[in-house]
XYZ file of C-alpha atoms in Angstrom:
708
model
C 0.079 -0.023 -0.050
C 2.827 2.317 0.934
C 4.222 1.846 -2.628
C 1.037 2.440 -4.318
C 0.709 5.853 -2.320
C 4.246 6.788 -3.169
C 3.676 6.090 -6.812
C 0.446 8.056 -6.853
C 1.965 10.987 -5.076
C 5.035 11.402 -7.319
C 2.583 11.175 -10.352
C 0.680 14.071 -9.100
C 3.706 15.932 -8.294
C 4.977 15.338 -11.790
C 1.806 16.950 -13.220
C 1.982 19.973 -10.660
C 5.551 20.883 -11.496
C 5.959 24.040 -13.355
C 8.780 26.576 -13.778
C 11.881 27.054 -11.760
C 11.238 29.767 -9.245
C 14.033 31.351 -7.272
C 11.619 33.192 -5.121
C 9.796 30.000 -4.031
C 10.307 30.421 -0.319
C 9.030 33.809 0.047
C 5.472 32.514 -0.478
C 3.947 32.135 3.037
C 1.629 29.145 2.382
C 4.474 27.349 0.104
C 5.518 23.913 1.269
C 8.643 21.885 0.515
C 7.209 18.242 -0.615
C 10.387 16.525 -1.931
C 14.231 16.789 -2.090
C 16.238 15.218 -4.670
C 20.182 15.168 -4.171
C 22.800 14.130 -6.642
C 26.452 14.255 -6.919
C 27.447 17.207 -9.209
C 30.004 17.299 -10.902
C 31.125 13.686 -10.217
C 34.847 14.148 -9.148
C 36.208 10.583 -9.877
C 36.644 9.170 -13.357
C 37.230 5.532 -14.061
C 34.466 4.007 -12.028
C 30.783 3.590 -12.279
C 30.222 3.858 -8.464
C 30.200 7.062 -6.604
C 33.669 6.840 -5.206
C 36.238 9.137 -3.747
C 39.733 8.550 -2.227
C 40.579 9.383 1.331
C 41.052 13.303 1.590
C 38.959 14.022 -1.710
C 35.926 16.014 -1.492
C 32.746 15.400 -3.560
C 30.056 18.142 -4.289
C 26.283 17.525 -4.030
C 23.382 19.612 -5.373
C 19.771 19.453 -3.721
C 16.805 20.288 -5.740
C 13.573 21.194 -3.766
C 9.889 20.649 -5.081
C 7.318 22.638 -3.794
C 3.502 22.411 -3.254
C 2.772 25.183 -5.946
C 4.435 22.874 -8.604
C 7.733 24.892 -8.720
C 11.381 23.530 -8.133
C 14.726 25.196 -7.382
C 17.907 24.467 -6.328
C 18.112 24.746 -2.415
C 20.964 27.262 -1.932
C 20.098 28.279 1.627
C 21.050 24.743 3.093
C 23.966 24.730 5.570
C 26.127 21.956 6.810
C 23.436 20.806 9.349
C 21.024 20.146 6.428
C 23.522 17.550 4.901
C 23.876 14.068 6.574
C 26.465 11.205 6.368
C 25.535 7.764 7.855
C 29.008 7.401 9.246
C 31.072 10.615 9.863
C 34.063 8.499 10.573
C 34.269 7.610 6.863
C 32.897 10.769 5.255
C 31.746 14.095 6.771
C 30.261 17.136 5.241
C 33.159 19.493 5.951
C 31.422 22.388 4.250
C 27.614 22.909 2.988
C 27.161 20.391 -0.079
C 30.727 18.916 0.271
C 31.524 15.608 1.518
C 35.129 14.792 2.603
C 36.405 11.217 2.661
C 38.251 10.572 5.825
C 38.574 6.904 6.182
C 38.071 3.733 4.174
C 34.475 2.591 3.837
C 30.912 3.202 2.684
C 28.844 6.146 3.866
C 25.194 6.904 2.819
C 24.360 10.595 2.164
C 21.009 12.292 2.378
C 19.836 16.120 2.782
C 16.800 17.307 4.773
C 14.833 20.363 5.320
C 11.617 21.097 7.022
C 11.155 17.484 8.035
C 11.568 16.320 4.379
C 14.600 13.803 3.833
C 15.912 13.388 0.381
C 16.795 10.118 -1.591
C 19.913 8.548 -0.220
C 23.222 7.883 -2.232
C 25.975 5.537 -1.169
C 29.642 7.038 -1.434
C 32.612 4.469 -1.289
C 35.935 5.981 0.156
C 38.857 4.127 -0.947
C 42.557 3.597 0.151
C 43.683 4.785 -3.326
C 46.729 6.958 -3.437
C 47.923 9.459 -5.994
C 50.363 7.827 -8.563
C 50.784 10.719 -10.822
C 49.570 14.340 -11.353
C 48.841 15.754 -14.806
C 48.738 19.585 -15.524
C 46.842 20.631 -18.728
C 47.340 22.452 -20.889
C 50.945 21.512 -20.996
C 52.198 24.855 -22.481
C 50.752 28.356 -22.439
C 51.283 31.435 -24.235
C 49.094 34.413 -23.069
C 49.386 38.155 -23.422
C 50.425 40.170 -20.503
C 47.181 41.018 -18.303
C 45.240 37.904 -19.503
C 44.183 34.745 -17.635
C 44.149 31.044 -18.339
C 42.559 28.142 -16.486
C 44.984 25.324 -15.607
C 43.398 21.772 -14.426
C 45.413 19.310 -12.290
C 44.295 15.751 -12.667
C 45.494 13.148 -10.305
C 45.762 9.364 -11.290
C 45.334 6.998 -8.371
C 46.515 3.485 -7.540
C 43.109 2.024 -8.493
C 43.134 3.326 -11.893
C 40.669 5.932 -11.047
C 41.105 9.746 -11.708
C 40.008 12.976 -10.257
C 40.240 16.836 -10.721
C 42.384 18.169 -7.832
C 42.879 21.511 -9.168
C 41.673 23.241 -5.976
C 43.567 21.083 -3.569
C 47.089 20.971 -5.119
C 49.969 23.528 -4.038
C 50.827 25.689 -7.216
C 54.348 27.121 -7.795
C 55.598 29.367 -10.458
C 59.216 29.854 -10.942
C 58.926 33.562 -11.615
C 56.057 35.191 -9.924
C 57.006 38.646 -11.564
C 55.957 37.032 -15.060
C 53.206 34.645 -13.906
C 51.108 33.977 -10.925
C 48.530 31.430 -10.297
C 45.541 31.216 -7.751
C 44.812 28.226 -5.673
C 41.916 27.604 -8.131
C 44.471 27.166 -10.910
C 43.788 30.560 -12.620
C 47.027 31.612 -14.365
C 47.694 35.247 -14.759
C 50.311 36.885 -17.081
C 52.055 39.624 -14.907
C 54.788 40.641 -17.110
C 56.633 39.788 -20.529
C 58.820 36.799 -20.003
C 58.759 33.133 -19.461
C 58.073 30.886 -16.199
C 57.485 27.206 -15.335
C 54.523 26.114 -13.462
C 54.307 22.856 -11.228
C 51.767 21.467 -8.760
C 52.081 18.937 -5.972
C 49.985 17.128 -3.474
C 50.774 14.184 -1.043
C 54.505 14.172 -1.926
C 53.609 13.874 -5.670
C 54.897 16.396 -8.351
C 53.217 17.106 -11.693
C 54.591 17.555 -15.171
C 55.855 21.170 -15.667
C 53.992 23.639 -17.783
C 55.851 26.214 -19.695
C 54.345 29.946 -19.710
C 55.045 32.414 -22.334
C 53.770 35.882 -21.417
C 53.896 37.895 -24.607
C 53.528 41.676 -25.188
C 50.319 40.956 -27.483
C 47.459 43.418 -27.181
C 43.800 42.902 -28.021
C 42.920 44.039 -31.581
C 39.242 42.952 -31.532
C 36.543 41.132 -29.520
C 33.765 39.067 -30.995
C 30.736 38.120 -29.036
C 28.677 35.092 -30.032
C 25.903 34.203 -30.882
C 25.360 37.544 -32.692
C 21.548 37.264 -32.722
C 19.585 36.200 -29.551
C 16.012 35.582 -29.359
C 14.544 34.513 -26.146
C 11.350 34.771 -24.200
C 10.975 36.768 -21.033
C 12.692 35.050 -18.259
C 14.823 32.822 -20.347
C 18.578 32.722 -20.392
C 21.399 32.691 -23.036
C 25.085 32.108 -22.510
C 27.317 34.611 -24.435
C 31.017 34.070 -25.144
C 33.472 36.827 -25.749
C 36.575 35.849 -27.685
C 39.647 38.244 -27.965
C 41.859 38.261 -31.153
C 45.448 39.563 -30.326
C 48.181 41.433 -32.324
C 50.177 38.279 -32.710
C 47.034 36.444 -34.342
C 46.377 34.283 -31.302
C 42.844 34.314 -29.613
C 41.286 33.543 -26.044
C 38.055 33.367 -24.357
C 37.800 36.306 -22.208
C 34.051 36.058 -21.089
C 34.675 36.406 -17.551
C 37.007 39.507 -17.756
C 35.105 41.735 -20.165
C 32.792 44.483 -19.084
C 29.436 43.579 -20.378
C 27.160 46.272 -21.280
C 23.442 45.904 -22.405
C 22.008 49.184 -23.967
C 18.825 48.720 -22.085
C 19.174 46.685 -18.780
C 15.479 46.885 -18.190
C 15.009 44.650 -21.174
C 18.043 42.273 -20.592
C 20.824 41.827 -18.056
C 24.125 40.039 -18.515
C 26.330 38.551 -15.516
C 29.922 38.900 -15.134
C 30.262 35.673 -16.792
C 28.101 36.411 -19.788
C 24.952 34.852 -18.894
C 22.097 36.967 -20.399
C 18.583 37.103 -19.211
C 15.443 38.380 -20.898
C 13.957 40.722 -18.272
C 11.020 42.591 -20.247
C 9.804 42.278 -23.746
C 11.595 44.506 -26.185
C 14.886 44.934 -28.283
C 18.157 45.919 -27.398
C 21.888 45.520 -28.036
C 24.661 44.214 -25.902
C 28.456 44.977 -26.278
C 31.495 44.012 -24.265
C 34.668 46.065 -23.476
C 38.246 45.279 -22.322
C 41.262 47.219 -22.643
C 39.271 49.986 -24.544
C 38.418 47.736 -27.186
C 34.803 47.628 -28.121
C 33.168 44.125 -29.314
C 30.731 43.888 -32.091
C 27.184 44.605 -31.047
C 24.623 41.825 -30.708
C 21.090 42.033 -31.142
C 18.716 40.788 -28.399
C 14.959 40.286 -29.018
C 13.129 39.495 -25.842
C 9.570 38.225 -26.890
C 6.363 37.297 -24.980
C 6.128 34.001 -26.728
C 4.813 31.093 -24.593
C 5.675 27.643 -24.519
C 3.281 25.181 -26.064
C 5.174 22.015 -25.671
C 8.437 20.640 -24.199
C 10.319 17.721 -26.007
C 13.014 15.734 -24.230
C 15.480 13.966 -26.317
C 16.568 10.989 -26.341
C 12.947 9.685 -25.895
C 13.992 6.685 -24.244
C 17.507 5.514 -22.585
C 18.979 2.152 -21.555
C 22.271 2.637 -19.860
C 24.331 0.733 -17.385
C 24.273 1.659 -13.701
C 26.550 4.737 -12.888
C 27.118 5.904 -16.396
C 25.805 9.390 -17.254
C 23.728 10.415 -20.127
C 22.756 13.968 -21.310
C 19.266 14.872 -21.680
C 18.109 17.860 -23.799
C 14.833 19.751 -23.309
C 13.614 21.835 -26.147
C 10.662 24.276 -25.871
C 8.354 24.997 -28.871
C 6.787 28.572 -28.660
C 3.542 29.856 -30.115
C 5.413 31.971 -32.399
C 6.638 28.849 -33.942
C 10.287 29.234 -32.650
C 12.015 26.703 -30.417
C 14.894 26.906 -27.807
C 16.915 24.735 -25.553
C 15.687 25.222 -22.165
C 17.684 22.157 -20.750
C 19.023 24.392 -17.825
C 16.133 26.217 -16.798
C 13.331 23.337 -16.689
C 12.182 21.324 -13.514
C 13.554 17.898 -14.251
C 11.245 15.249 -12.531
C 12.587 11.801 -12.059
C 9.712 9.503 -10.817
C 12.098 7.505 -8.635
C 15.317 9.222 -7.590
C 16.514 5.835 -6.077
C 16.821 4.628 -9.724
C 18.021 7.605 -11.477
C 18.767 11.301 -10.673
C 18.954 14.284 -13.023
C 21.223 17.402 -12.439
C 20.002 20.774 -12.963
C 21.757 20.777 -16.463
C 20.080 17.723 -17.563
C 22.575 14.918 -17.108
C 21.013 11.705 -15.961
C 22.772 9.138 -13.856
C 21.627 5.668 -12.986
C 21.932 5.040 -9.346
C 20.249 1.545 -9.305
C 19.227 -1.162 -11.506
C 15.584 -0.821 -12.575
C 13.121 1.246 -14.714
C 11.801 4.697 -14.159
C 10.527 7.424 -16.136
C 11.521 11.085 -16.208
C 9.622 14.372 -17.467
C 10.433 17.818 -17.552
C 8.228 21.027 -16.747
C 8.215 24.670 -17.177
C 5.499 27.242 -16.911
C 2.854 24.604 -16.270
C 3.731 22.690 -19.450
C 4.843 19.003 -19.035
C 7.158 17.453 -21.605
C 7.031 14.034 -23.044
C 7.897 10.916 -20.679
C 11.353 9.230 -21.191
C 11.504 5.694 -20.259
C 14.766 4.887 -18.328
C 16.041 1.630 -18.000
C 19.068 1.243 -15.598
C 20.908 -2.202 -16.343
C 23.460 -4.395 -14.571
C 25.661 -4.661 -17.689
C 29.232 -4.543 -17.078
C 32.195 -3.499 -19.374
C 33.916 -6.425 -21.236
C 36.284 -4.326 -23.334
C 37.441 -0.750 -24.044
C 38.380 0.342 -27.643
C 40.189 3.747 -28.144
C 40.304 5.466 -31.446
C 42.285 6.344 -33.443
C 44.297 3.250 -32.811
C 47.577 5.274 -33.307
C 48.238 8.872 -33.242
C 51.267 10.865 -35.088
C 50.933 14.776 -34.237
C 53.122 17.751 -34.249
C 54.474 19.199 -30.986
C 51.823 21.637 -29.876
C 49.023 20.070 -31.671
C 45.747 18.404 -30.059
C 44.009 15.111 -31.139
C 40.631 14.202 -29.933
C 40.543 10.593 -28.679
C 37.322 8.597 -28.177
C 36.706 5.568 -25.670
C 34.090 3.256 -26.669
C 33.097 0.559 -23.897
C 31.526 -2.653 -24.881
C 29.117 -4.337 -22.347
C 27.961 -7.977 -21.581
C 24.386 -7.033 -22.850
C 26.245 -6.398 -26.145
C 25.539 -2.744 -25.908
C 28.156 -0.105 -26.335
C 28.660 3.312 -24.812
C 30.902 6.255 -25.150
C 32.981 6.683 -22.024
C 35.258 9.347 -23.181
C 34.287 11.814 -20.566
C 34.061 9.236 -17.712
C 37.108 7.132 -18.245
C 40.639 7.586 -16.727
C 43.055 8.505 -19.288
C 46.767 7.384 -18.943
C 49.779 8.965 -20.704
C 52.762 6.880 -20.034
C 55.058 9.888 -20.316
C 53.374 13.232 -19.519
C 56.432 15.112 -20.495
C 55.859 13.895 -24.218
C 51.805 13.968 -24.116
C 48.997 14.813 -21.810
C 45.381 13.695 -22.042
C 42.529 15.709 -20.461
C 39.600 14.179 -18.653
C 37.717 14.472 -21.811
C 40.190 12.791 -23.912
C 41.954 15.518 -25.503
C 45.407 14.373 -26.433
C 48.228 17.249 -26.561
C 51.707 16.983 -27.857
C 53.943 18.602 -25.296
C 57.508 17.417 -26.518
C 59.039 15.388 -29.363
C 58.925 11.609 -28.720
C 57.234 8.508 -28.513
C 54.767 7.305 -25.801
C 51.681 5.150 -25.086
C 48.200 6.069 -24.048
C 45.196 4.083 -22.664
C 41.875 4.356 -21.322
C 40.454 2.605 -18.105
C 37.091 2.041 -16.614
C 35.612 -0.258 -13.828
C 38.984 -2.118 -13.685
C 39.063 -2.632 -17.692
C 41.824 -1.321 -19.421
C 42.004 -0.478 -23.377
C 44.745 -1.552 -25.624
C 47.588 0.675 -25.523
C 47.825 3.199 -28.517
C 50.973 4.545 -29.986
C 51.621 8.260 -29.873
C 54.317 10.059 -31.935
C 55.029 13.587 -31.285
C 56.878 15.124 -34.189
C 58.970 18.320 -34.854
C 56.801 19.050 -37.804
C 55.454 22.733 -38.294
C 52.247 24.139 -39.948
C 53.218 25.079 -43.469
C 49.587 25.885 -44.673
C 45.789 26.262 -43.361
C 42.941 25.608 -45.587
C 39.224 26.490 -44.603
C 36.393 24.667 -45.976
C 33.933 25.297 -47.496
C 35.724 27.929 -49.673
C 32.792 30.216 -50.122
C 29.525 30.479 -48.217
C 26.140 31.872 -49.072
C 23.388 31.634 -46.559
C 20.393 33.677 -44.975
C 21.162 35.912 -41.929
C 20.302 34.336 -38.616
C 21.522 30.818 -39.847
C 24.935 29.081 -39.117
C 27.535 27.130 -41.035
C 30.346 24.835 -39.636
C 33.735 25.742 -40.955
C 36.661 23.490 -40.996
C 40.234 24.493 -40.735
C 42.838 21.874 -41.732
C 46.661 22.233 -41.239
C 49.294 20.879 -43.299
C 52.716 20.280 -41.851
C 56.166 20.304 -42.952
C 56.203 16.394 -43.046
C 53.236 16.414 -45.307
C 50.918 15.382 -42.572
C 47.483 17.350 -41.944
C 45.284 17.581 -39.090
C 41.896 19.283 -38.216
C 42.699 22.537 -36.090
C 39.126 24.039 -36.213
C 38.798 24.151 -32.399
C 42.420 25.411 -31.605
C 42.779 28.033 -34.370
C 42.083 31.751 -33.954
C 39.013 32.764 -36.198
C 38.461 36.241 -37.582
C 35.617 37.836 -39.588
C 36.577 41.161 -41.412
C 33.138 42.542 -40.987
C 31.523 41.373 -37.745
C 28.285 43.245 -38.541
C 27.723 41.033 -41.487
C 29.048 37.616 -39.843
C 30.843 36.343 -36.882
C 32.685 32.968 -36.161
C 32.790 31.448 -32.578
C 35.914 29.694 -31.265
C 34.634 26.324 -32.646
C 34.530 27.456 -36.053
C 30.762 27.999 -36.292
C 29.817 30.907 -38.667
C 26.825 32.940 -37.858
C 25.176 35.330 -40.408
C 24.159 38.599 -38.706
C 22.820 40.945 -41.604
C 22.703 41.022 -45.288
C 26.345 41.736 -46.697
C 29.648 40.336 -47.808
C 32.669 39.754 -45.795
C 35.791 37.354 -45.496
C 36.810 35.023 -42.838
C 40.213 33.691 -42.030
C 41.818 31.471 -39.347
C 45.258 31.712 -37.740
C 47.635 29.571 -35.947
C 51.259 29.500 -35.076
C 51.697 32.706 -37.062
C 50.261 30.886 -40.147
C 47.235 32.555 -41.954
C 44.781 30.528 -43.725
C 43.099 31.130 -47.283
C 40.392 33.897 -47.226
C 36.865 32.568 -47.612
C 34.046 34.684 -49.184
C 30.982 35.101 -47.080
C 27.716 36.413 -48.655
C 24.741 36.846 -46.183
C 21.334 37.777 -47.635
C 17.851 38.707 -45.876
C 16.194 35.791 -47.398
C 16.344 33.159 -50.342
C 13.555 34.924 -52.236
C 16.265 37.516 -53.240
C 19.423 37.185 -55.356
C 20.888 34.722 -52.914
C 21.420 30.931 -52.821
C 22.069 28.904 -49.705
C 25.028 26.572 -50.104
C 24.803 24.341 -47.243
C 27.710 22.173 -46.126
C 26.299 19.215 -44.446
C 29.614 17.818 -43.217
C 32.444 16.186 -44.926
C 32.319 18.730 -47.710
C 29.058 17.740 -49.017
C 27.131 20.722 -50.269
C 23.579 21.213 -51.108
C 21.627 24.147 -52.774
C 18.152 25.282 -52.134
C 16.002 25.601 -55.308
C 16.574 29.099 -56.624
C 14.407 32.034 -56.941
C 13.986 34.275 -60.104
C 16.220 37.076 -59.014
C 19.038 34.544 -58.013
C 19.045 32.912 -61.419
C 18.806 36.093 -63.292
C 21.820 37.289 -61.441
C 24.004 34.379 -62.643
C 22.749 34.668 -66.146
C 20.002 32.313 -66.225
C 18.993 28.656 -66.921
C 15.919 27.199 -68.369
C 12.802 26.907 -66.226
C 9.159 26.269 -67.150
C 7.047 27.997 -64.576
C 7.009 30.632 -61.680
C 5.937 29.607 -58.224
C 4.705 32.325 -55.648
C 6.213 31.023 -52.406
C 4.203 31.966 -49.086
C 5.737 32.491 -45.777
C 4.190 29.251 -44.340
C 6.652 27.036 -46.451
C 9.264 29.465 -47.394
C 10.407 33.034 -47.934
C 7.805 35.322 -49.547
C 8.881 35.532 -53.429
C 8.922 34.303 -56.771
C 10.428 30.737 -56.990
C 11.072 28.717 -60.174
C 9.815 25.294 -61.332
C 11.861 22.960 -63.457
C 11.007 19.981 -65.639
C 13.249 16.997 -64.789
C 15.414 17.808 -67.541
C 15.712 21.427 -66.689
C 16.528 20.356 -63.129
C 19.758 18.571 -64.255
C 20.465 21.490 -66.662
C 20.475 23.640 -63.482
C 23.173 21.706 -61.956
C 25.299 21.794 -65.164
C 24.866 25.759 -64.990
C 26.287 25.817 -61.419
C 29.229 23.792 -62.905
C 29.703 26.246 -65.675
C 29.727 29.139 -63.293
C 31.984 27.420 -61.074
C 29.767 27.606 -58.142
C 31.456 27.665 -54.726
C 34.803 26.852 -56.652
C 33.314 23.506 -57.757
C 32.418 21.818 -61.081
C 30.831 18.521 -60.033
C 27.342 19.619 -59.151
C 24.475 17.141 -59.989
C 20.852 16.662 -59.132
C 20.497 15.104 -55.617
C 19.186 11.681 -55.105
C 16.319 10.404 -53.052
C 18.438 9.065 -50.466
C 20.355 12.258 -49.944
C 17.474 14.542 -49.857
C 15.769 12.081 -47.220
C 18.939 12.221 -45.101
C 18.887 16.025 -45.375
C 15.404 16.174 -44.250
C 16.018 13.746 -41.385
C 19.013 15.552 -40.063
C 17.282 19.027 -40.185
C 14.239 18.684 -38.240
C 11.564 20.028 -38.450
C 12.198 21.109 -41.956
C 14.571 22.973 -44.339
C 12.676 26.085 -44.060
C 12.864 26.260 -40.277
C 16.370 25.286 -40.276
C 17.963 27.097 -43.297
C 15.173 29.287 -44.723
C 14.726 27.146 -47.718
C 11.740 27.345 -50.042
C 9.809 23.937 -49.565
C 6.408 24.822 -51.075
C 6.906 22.266 -53.835
C 8.608 18.792 -53.994
C 12.222 18.324 -55.162
C 13.235 16.364 -58.321
C 15.785 13.643 -57.926
C 17.762 11.378 -59.947
C 16.651 8.239 -58.575
C 14.604 6.328 -61.070
C 11.442 3.890 -60.620
C 11.181 2.462 -64.192
C 10.927 5.258 -66.539
C 9.818 7.736 -63.840
C 11.908 9.710 -61.325
C 11.344 10.135 -57.505
C 10.210 13.581 -56.200
C 10.994 14.306 -52.417
C 9.106 16.816 -50.065
C 11.373 18.589 -47.703
C 8.261 19.869 -45.778
C 6.893 16.586 -44.594
C 9.263 13.776 -45.897
C 7.114 12.135 -48.374
C 7.807 10.998 -51.880
C 6.244 10.045 -55.074
C 7.309 9.358 -58.737
C 6.615 10.922 -61.906
C 7.560 10.585 -65.545
C 10.119 13.318 -66.851
C 7.503 14.872 -69.049
C 7.441 18.786 -69.570
C 4.057 19.342 -67.931
C 5.456 18.182 -64.556
C 7.372 20.974 -63.028
C 8.981 21.145 -59.386
C 11.896 22.478 -57.420
C 15.436 21.515 -57.784
C 18.418 21.023 -55.335
C 21.921 20.246 -56.472
C 24.535 18.521 -54.528
C 28.286 18.539 -54.692
C 30.952 16.231 -53.077
C 34.625 16.625 -52.539
């Protein structure tokens, strides 16, 4: 009977929960009805159990659920609200932080107003530190700038943890570089210094620091266009480009300036919040350098539905899984609200969810999870936590050759006894046999520190991968190439750029995430540190990438208001595969024309308002030939798309190509896929298809494709 009552009460709770409310405790009749606790962030990698070595702290988060259907992180708890079943094994030394004091098992709970949370078991082990790795392994920063360093301990039981806050940091020259107890390095004066860290008698690798005289030449804020509803948040990022063509994230050190703080506010770390309906702009300033202006539109749109993805999860106990909550609004827009919804696990003894949507299986069993905001309840996600255990771990690539100073992302895949597999890259323990040659972060990012050869492996739950060979060479960058070579797209849309470095030994590598990116006119387009290009307003500009004093090719960027004008979207779907939208009359006239049969008046329900063109099957093929003759995007291998290609394009760009890319989709698209003497057409609006003979009286849209 107790089980039935609990199940019923949790169901009622799930339907009541609305939005997060920071002011929830201020209501006089408000009652706390439930508390969920979870470890966040989990400090120990390499194990599926919640484990800490003696002397290490684990942080916990408590979420309170209230009688009015709201929920919030309980920030007003004190040490007395947190409980360990055995203080001789683990004790809450400060609010929300459990310190391992002796070998054993402790059960952790939190309580407030007579409500007791779910219980979590914490295993305190006798593991001792066997090595400490500092990342990044070398740092070049401008005088006055800062850089976060991370200290990772490897333990005798093959686990690892972030010990940045508990090591002793040392700088060989404090006049050049200083470092805080939290690992924040500051460039004090031009010169060089060496950093090390130590704990329990164990010394780390050394980090060479070069403080330069470079000065900030430009600051770019991304994203450049923000549309949010009142009360929603958006993280902004400020990236500085320096006079030596390097770049750095300065989000936390700029002065954020919203033009109308009554409409939107921005915290010191760049978190923007919509306060009132209206429009404004935001800029950032540092060292008298002013950033680009970003446009912010705070709307009164209301949520009509919330969708959690993935829709179902089967995962072994202890392994995390990221959930995403997407809100659809009554103005036909959508946004990621993962960080602001109330996550509601039906049974937190089986699975818990952190405020940022990370699910962790606590015990074997089945449960469900929903999310809620503003009274709207999401779909229900079925969660199955299994008892499967790892049988082997495969790291890819199987061998690595990289230049000194370059990075390579490693991926660790675990195979389980139930024949499932899981990416454990971010939860495994990574080993480099010689940290003077290579270092590996907790997320599997391998860096070449010095010339030489070494071995790297990954470990989880006592299972270790095969060793991968790593060679760090003296090669230097000789050339950088950005793809695609030119871009045309609608304002407000994005396109991923890829920067590839060629080295003096004829090798090459992807340096997209480690390059400095620069757009010559940030009022037209901007590029974020990951190489994501965003169109701001109609116009033309150029984009370049820089690394190690080498400058890439310039790529031409054309941003247009919409695809009803003299503009064509050339969409790189990855791997250098380009697709074009079916063209408008103004665009085709702008390139000298190509045969077509009919005009199509496109309306805003399925594309931009304007005059588009309809082609016979033969004319659709001729259109692609015209693109070849014009060397569109620097290519001469354009062809009509296949049925499978358009189907994949539709599937990967939900809900449709009008919403995601601004394409006209009011008519079906011709393909080269035959069905007898007919050819298939594909509908990018709803994913349907049909076949028609290539007769002159059948006219439709045409999308061309080009591959590298």
